[in-house]
Coordinates of N, CA and C and ligand atoms in Angstrom, one line a residue:
X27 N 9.4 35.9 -23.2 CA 8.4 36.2 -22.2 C 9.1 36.3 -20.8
X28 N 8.7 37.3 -20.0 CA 9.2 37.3 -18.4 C 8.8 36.4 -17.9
X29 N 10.0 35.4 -17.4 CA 9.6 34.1 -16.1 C 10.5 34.2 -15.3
X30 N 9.7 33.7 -14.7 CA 10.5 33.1 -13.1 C 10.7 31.5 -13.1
X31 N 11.7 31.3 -12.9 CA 12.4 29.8 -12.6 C 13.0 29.7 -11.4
X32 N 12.6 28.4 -10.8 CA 13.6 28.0 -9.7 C 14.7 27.1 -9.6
X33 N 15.9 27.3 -8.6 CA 17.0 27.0 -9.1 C 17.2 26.5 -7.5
X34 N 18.3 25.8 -7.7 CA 19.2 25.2 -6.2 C 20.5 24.4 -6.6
X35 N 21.4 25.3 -6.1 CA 22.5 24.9 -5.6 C 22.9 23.6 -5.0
X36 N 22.8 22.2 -5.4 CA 23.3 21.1 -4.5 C 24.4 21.0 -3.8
X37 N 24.1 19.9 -2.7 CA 25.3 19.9 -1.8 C 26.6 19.8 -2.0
X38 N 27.0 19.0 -3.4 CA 28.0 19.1 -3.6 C 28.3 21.0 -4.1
X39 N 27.8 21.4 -4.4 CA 28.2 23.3 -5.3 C 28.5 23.6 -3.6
X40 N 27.8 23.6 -2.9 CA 28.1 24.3 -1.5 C 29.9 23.7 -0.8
X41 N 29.8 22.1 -0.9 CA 30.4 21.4 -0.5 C 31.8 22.3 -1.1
X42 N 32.0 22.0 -2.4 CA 33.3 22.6 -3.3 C 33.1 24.1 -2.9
X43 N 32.5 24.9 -2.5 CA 32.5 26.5 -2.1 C 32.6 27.2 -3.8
X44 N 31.3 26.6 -4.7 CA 31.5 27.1 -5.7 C 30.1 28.0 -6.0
X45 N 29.4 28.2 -4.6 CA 28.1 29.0 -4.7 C 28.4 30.5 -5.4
X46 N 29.4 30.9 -5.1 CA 29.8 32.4 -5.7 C 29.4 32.7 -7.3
X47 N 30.5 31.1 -7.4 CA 30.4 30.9 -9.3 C 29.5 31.0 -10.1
X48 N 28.6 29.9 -9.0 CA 27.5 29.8 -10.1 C 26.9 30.8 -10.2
X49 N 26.4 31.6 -8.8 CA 25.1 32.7 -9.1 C 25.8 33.7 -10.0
X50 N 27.3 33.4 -9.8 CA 27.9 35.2 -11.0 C 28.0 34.6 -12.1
X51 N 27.7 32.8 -12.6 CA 27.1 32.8 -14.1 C 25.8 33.2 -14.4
X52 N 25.2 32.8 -13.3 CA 23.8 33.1 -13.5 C 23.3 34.7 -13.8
X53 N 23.9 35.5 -13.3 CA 24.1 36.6 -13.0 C 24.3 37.1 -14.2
X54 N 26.0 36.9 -14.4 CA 26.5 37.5 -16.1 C 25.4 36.8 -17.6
X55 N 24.5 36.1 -17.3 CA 24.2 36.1 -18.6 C 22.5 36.6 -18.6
X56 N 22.2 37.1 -17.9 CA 21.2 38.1 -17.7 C 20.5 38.4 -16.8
X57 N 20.8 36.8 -15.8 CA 19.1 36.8 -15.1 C 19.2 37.1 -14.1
X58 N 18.1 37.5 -13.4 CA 18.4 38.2 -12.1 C 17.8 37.0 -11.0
X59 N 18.1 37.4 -9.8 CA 18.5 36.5 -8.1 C 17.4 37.0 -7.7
X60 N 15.9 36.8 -7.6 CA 15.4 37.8 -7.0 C 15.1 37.8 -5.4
X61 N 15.6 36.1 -5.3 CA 15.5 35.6 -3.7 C 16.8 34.8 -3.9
X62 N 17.4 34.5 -2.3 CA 18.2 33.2 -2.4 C 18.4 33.1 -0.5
X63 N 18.5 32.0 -0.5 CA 18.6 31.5 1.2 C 19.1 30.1 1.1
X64 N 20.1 29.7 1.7 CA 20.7 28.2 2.1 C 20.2 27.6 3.2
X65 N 19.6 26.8 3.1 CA 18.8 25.9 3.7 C 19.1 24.1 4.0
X66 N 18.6 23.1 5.2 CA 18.8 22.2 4.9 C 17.5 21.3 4.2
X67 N 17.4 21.0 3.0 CA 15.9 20.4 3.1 C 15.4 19.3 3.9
X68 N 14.4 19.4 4.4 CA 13.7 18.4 4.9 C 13.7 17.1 3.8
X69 N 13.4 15.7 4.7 CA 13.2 14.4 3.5 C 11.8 15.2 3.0
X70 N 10.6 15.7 3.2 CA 9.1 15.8 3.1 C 9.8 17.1 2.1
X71 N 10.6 17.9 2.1 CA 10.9 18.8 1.1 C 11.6 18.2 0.0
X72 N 12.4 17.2 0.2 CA 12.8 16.4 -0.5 C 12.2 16.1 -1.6
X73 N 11.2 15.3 -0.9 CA 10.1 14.0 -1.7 C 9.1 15.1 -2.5
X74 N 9.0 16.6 -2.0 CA 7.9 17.0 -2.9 C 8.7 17.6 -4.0
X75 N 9.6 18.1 -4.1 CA 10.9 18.6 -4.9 C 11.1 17.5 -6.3
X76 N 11.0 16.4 -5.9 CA 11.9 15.5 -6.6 C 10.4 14.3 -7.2
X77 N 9.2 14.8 -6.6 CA 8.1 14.3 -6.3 C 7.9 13.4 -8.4
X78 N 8.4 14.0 -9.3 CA 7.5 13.8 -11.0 C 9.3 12.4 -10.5
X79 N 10.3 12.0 -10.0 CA 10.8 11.6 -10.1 C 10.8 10.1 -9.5
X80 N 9.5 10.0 -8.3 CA 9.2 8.9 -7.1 C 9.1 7.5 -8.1
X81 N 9.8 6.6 -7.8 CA 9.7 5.3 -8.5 C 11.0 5.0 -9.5
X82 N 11.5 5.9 -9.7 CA 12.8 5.9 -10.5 C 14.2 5.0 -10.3
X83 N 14.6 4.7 -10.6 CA 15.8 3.6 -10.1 C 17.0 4.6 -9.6
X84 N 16.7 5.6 -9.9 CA 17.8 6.7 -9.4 C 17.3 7.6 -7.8
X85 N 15.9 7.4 -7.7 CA 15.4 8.1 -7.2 C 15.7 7.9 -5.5
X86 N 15.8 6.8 -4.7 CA 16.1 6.9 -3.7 C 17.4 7.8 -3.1
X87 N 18.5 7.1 -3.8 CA 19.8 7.8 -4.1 C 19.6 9.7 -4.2
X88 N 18.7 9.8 -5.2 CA 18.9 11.3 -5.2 C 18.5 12.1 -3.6
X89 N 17.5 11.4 -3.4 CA 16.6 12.0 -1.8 C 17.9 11.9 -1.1
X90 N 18.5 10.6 -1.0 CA 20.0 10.9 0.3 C 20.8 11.9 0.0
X91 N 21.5 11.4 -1.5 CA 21.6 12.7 -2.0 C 21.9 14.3 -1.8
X92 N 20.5 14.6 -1.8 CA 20.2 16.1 -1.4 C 19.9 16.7 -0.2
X93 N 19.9 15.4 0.5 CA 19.4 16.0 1.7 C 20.8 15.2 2.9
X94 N 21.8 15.4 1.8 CA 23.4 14.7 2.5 C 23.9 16.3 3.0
X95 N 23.9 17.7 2.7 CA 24.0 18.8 3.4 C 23.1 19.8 2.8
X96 N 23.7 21.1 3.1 CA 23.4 22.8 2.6 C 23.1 22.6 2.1
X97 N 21.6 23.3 1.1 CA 21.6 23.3 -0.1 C 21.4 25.0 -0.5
X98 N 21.3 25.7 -1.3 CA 21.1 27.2 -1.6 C 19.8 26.8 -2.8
X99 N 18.5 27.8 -2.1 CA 17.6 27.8 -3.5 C 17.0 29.2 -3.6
X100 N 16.5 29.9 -5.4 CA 16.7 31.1 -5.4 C 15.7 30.9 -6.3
X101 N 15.1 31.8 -6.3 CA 13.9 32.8 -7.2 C 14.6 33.5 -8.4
X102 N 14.6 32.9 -9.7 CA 15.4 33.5 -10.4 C 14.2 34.3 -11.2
X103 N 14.9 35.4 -12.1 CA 13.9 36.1 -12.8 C 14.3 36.4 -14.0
X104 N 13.8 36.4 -15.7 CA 14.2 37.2 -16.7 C 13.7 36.6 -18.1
X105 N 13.8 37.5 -19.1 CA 12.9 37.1 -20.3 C 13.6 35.4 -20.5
X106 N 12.6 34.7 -20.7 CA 12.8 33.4 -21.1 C 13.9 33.0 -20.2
X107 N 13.3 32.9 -18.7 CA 14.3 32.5 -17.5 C 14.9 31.0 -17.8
X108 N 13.2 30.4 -18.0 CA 13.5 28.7 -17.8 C 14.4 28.0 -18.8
X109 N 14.4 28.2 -20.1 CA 15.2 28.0 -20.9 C 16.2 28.3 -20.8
X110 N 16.7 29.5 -20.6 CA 18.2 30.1 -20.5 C 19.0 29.5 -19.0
X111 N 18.2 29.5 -18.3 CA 18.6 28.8 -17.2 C 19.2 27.6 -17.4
X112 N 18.1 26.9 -18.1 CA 18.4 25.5 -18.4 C 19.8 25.0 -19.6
X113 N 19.7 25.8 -20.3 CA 21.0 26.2 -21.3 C 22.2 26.5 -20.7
X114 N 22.2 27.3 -19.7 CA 23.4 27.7 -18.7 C 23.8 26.4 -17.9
X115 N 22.9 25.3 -17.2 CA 23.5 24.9 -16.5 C 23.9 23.7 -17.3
X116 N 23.4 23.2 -18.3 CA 24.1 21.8 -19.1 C 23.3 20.7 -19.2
X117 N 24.1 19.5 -19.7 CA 23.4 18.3 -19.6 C 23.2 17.9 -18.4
X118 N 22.3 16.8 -17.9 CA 22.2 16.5 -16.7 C 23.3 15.9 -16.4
X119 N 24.1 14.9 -17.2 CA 25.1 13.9 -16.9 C 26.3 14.8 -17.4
X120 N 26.7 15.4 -16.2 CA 28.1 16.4 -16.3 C 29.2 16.2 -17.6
X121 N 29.7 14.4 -17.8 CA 30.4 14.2 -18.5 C 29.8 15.1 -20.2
X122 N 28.4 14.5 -20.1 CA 28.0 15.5 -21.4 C 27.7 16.5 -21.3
X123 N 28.2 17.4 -21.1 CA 27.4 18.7 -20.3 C 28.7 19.7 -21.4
X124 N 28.0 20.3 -22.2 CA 29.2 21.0 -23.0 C 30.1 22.1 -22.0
X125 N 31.2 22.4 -23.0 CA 31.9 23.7 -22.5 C 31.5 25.0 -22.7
X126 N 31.2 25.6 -21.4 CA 30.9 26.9 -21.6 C 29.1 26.6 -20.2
X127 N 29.2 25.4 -19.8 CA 27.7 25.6 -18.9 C 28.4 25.2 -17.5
X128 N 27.5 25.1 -16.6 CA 27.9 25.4 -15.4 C 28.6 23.8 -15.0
X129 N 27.4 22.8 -15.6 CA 27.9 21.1 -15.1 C 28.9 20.9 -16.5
X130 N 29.2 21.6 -17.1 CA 30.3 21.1 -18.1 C 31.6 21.9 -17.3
X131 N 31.8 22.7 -17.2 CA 33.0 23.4 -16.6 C 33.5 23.2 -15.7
X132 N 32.5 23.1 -14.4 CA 32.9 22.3 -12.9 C 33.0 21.5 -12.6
X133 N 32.0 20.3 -13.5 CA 32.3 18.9 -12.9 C 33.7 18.8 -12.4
X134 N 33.3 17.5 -11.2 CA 34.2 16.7 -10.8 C 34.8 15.7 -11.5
X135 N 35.7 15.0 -10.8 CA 36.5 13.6 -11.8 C 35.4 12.9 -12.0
X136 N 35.0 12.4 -10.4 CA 33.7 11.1 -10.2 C 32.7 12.3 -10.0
X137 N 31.6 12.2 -10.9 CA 30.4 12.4 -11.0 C 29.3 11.8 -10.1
X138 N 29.6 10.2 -10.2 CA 28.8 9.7 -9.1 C 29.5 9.2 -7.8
X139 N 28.3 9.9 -7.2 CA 28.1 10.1 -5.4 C 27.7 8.6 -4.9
X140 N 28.2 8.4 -3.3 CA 28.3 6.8 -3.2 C 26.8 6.9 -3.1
X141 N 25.6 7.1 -3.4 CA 24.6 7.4 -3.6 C 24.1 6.1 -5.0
X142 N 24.8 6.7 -5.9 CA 24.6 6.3 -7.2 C 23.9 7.4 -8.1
X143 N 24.2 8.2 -7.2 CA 23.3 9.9 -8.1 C 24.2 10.3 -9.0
X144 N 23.8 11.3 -9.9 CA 24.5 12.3 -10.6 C 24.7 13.3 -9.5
X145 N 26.0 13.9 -9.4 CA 26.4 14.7 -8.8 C 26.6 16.2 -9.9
X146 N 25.5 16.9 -10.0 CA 25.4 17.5 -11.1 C 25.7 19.2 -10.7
X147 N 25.6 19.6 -9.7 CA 25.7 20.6 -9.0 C 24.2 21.6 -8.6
X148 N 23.6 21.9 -9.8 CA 22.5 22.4 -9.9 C 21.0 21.8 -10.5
X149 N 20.2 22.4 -9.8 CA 18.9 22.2 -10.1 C 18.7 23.5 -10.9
X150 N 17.4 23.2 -11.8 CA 16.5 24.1 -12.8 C 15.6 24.0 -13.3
X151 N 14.2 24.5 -12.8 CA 12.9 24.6 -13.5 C 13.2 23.7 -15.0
X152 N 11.9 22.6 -15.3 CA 11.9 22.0 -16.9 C 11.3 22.7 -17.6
X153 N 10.3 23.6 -16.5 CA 9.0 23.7 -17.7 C 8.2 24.7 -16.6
X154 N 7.3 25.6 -17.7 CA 6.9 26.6 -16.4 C 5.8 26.3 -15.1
X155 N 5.2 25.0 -15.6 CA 4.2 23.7 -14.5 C 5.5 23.6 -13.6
X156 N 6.6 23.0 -13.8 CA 7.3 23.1 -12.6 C 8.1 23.9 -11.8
X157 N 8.4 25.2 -12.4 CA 8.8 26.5 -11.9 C 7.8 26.7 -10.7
X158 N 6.4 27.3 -11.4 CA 5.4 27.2 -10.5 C 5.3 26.5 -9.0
X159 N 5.2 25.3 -9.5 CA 5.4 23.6 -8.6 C 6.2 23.6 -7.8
X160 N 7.7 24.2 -7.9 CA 8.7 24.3 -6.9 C 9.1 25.9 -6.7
X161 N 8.5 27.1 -6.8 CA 9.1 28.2 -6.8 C 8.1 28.0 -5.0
X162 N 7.1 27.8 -5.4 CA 5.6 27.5 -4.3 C 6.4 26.4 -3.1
X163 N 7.0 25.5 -3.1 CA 7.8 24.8 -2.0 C 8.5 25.6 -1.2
X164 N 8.9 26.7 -2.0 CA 10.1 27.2 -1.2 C 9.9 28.8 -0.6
X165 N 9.1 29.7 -1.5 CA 9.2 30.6 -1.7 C 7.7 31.1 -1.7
X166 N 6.7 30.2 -1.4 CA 5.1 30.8 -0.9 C 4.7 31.0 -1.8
Ligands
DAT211 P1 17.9 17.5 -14.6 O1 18.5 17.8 -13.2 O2 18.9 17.8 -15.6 O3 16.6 18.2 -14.8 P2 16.4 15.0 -14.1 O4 15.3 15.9 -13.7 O5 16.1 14.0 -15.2 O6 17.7 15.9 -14.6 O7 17.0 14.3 -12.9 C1 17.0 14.9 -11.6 C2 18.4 14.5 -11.0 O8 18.4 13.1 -10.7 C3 19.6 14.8 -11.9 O9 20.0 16.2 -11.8 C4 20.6 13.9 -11.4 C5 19.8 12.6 -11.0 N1 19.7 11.6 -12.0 C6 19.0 11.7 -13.2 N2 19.1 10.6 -14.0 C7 20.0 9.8 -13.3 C8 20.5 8.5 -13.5 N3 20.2 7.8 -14.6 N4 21.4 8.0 -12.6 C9 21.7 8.7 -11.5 N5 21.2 9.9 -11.2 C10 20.3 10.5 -12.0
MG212 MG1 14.8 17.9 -13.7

């Protein structure tokens, strides 16, 4: 099925100057960019972003987190976006993140940020309720 998923680049991907990489993985394995802009988020962009995660023992941490610099977010497009998307970029926890996805190949040494976050590089739609949910935050 044709979807749209949304995606973002974290501070750390900008930080390492590995924005290039990622969108020409995203890129070479089919899907298309149909928007993208680097932005700083607001905490209120933050908190609605990260909003299914409020109460989490990780969750303060992630808000400093993401809103510690740049971030890049994009309108991605293509048959079975969310999924493939989500297959490209890996496990959440980089260390398990196989070879051949975006947080398995780039990770860093230390993963965690003095935050206490996963420093994972990228965000990606779970499900098409949150594509929706966050394509609408950013992109109207
Ligand atoms: P994903 O980004 O793979 O969808 P998620 O939605 O469960 O993962 O969590 C959002 C982000 O929060 C994740 O990219 C990194 C951080 N995070 C998740 N679980 C964590 C944990 N146990 N400790 C620290 N940070 C965590
Ligand atoms: Mg998630």
């Amino acid at each position: 099925m044709l979807e749209k998923s949304f995606c973002m680049i974290k501070p750390d991907g900008l930080a390492r100057d590995l924005e290039k990489e990622i969108l020409k993985r995203i890129e070479l394995t089919g899907l298309r960019i149909e928007a993208s802009r680097s932005v700083a988020l607001t905490p209120a962009e933050a908190a609605e972003l990260y909003q299914p995660h409020a109460g989490k023992p990780f969750y303060d941490g992630l808000i400093k987190f993401i809103t510690s610099g740049p971030v890049t977010v994009c309108q991605i497009a293509g048959e079975d976006a969310i999924a493939r998307l989500r297959q490209l970029m890996g496990a959440t926890d980089p260390r398990a993140a196989a070879a051949g996805t975006i947080r398995g190949d780039l990770r860093e040494a230390d993963v965690i940020g003095e935050h206490g976050t996963i420093k994972n590089l990228i965000h990606g739609s779970d499900s098409p309720e949150s594509a929706r949910r966050e394509l609408a935050i950013f992109f109207g």
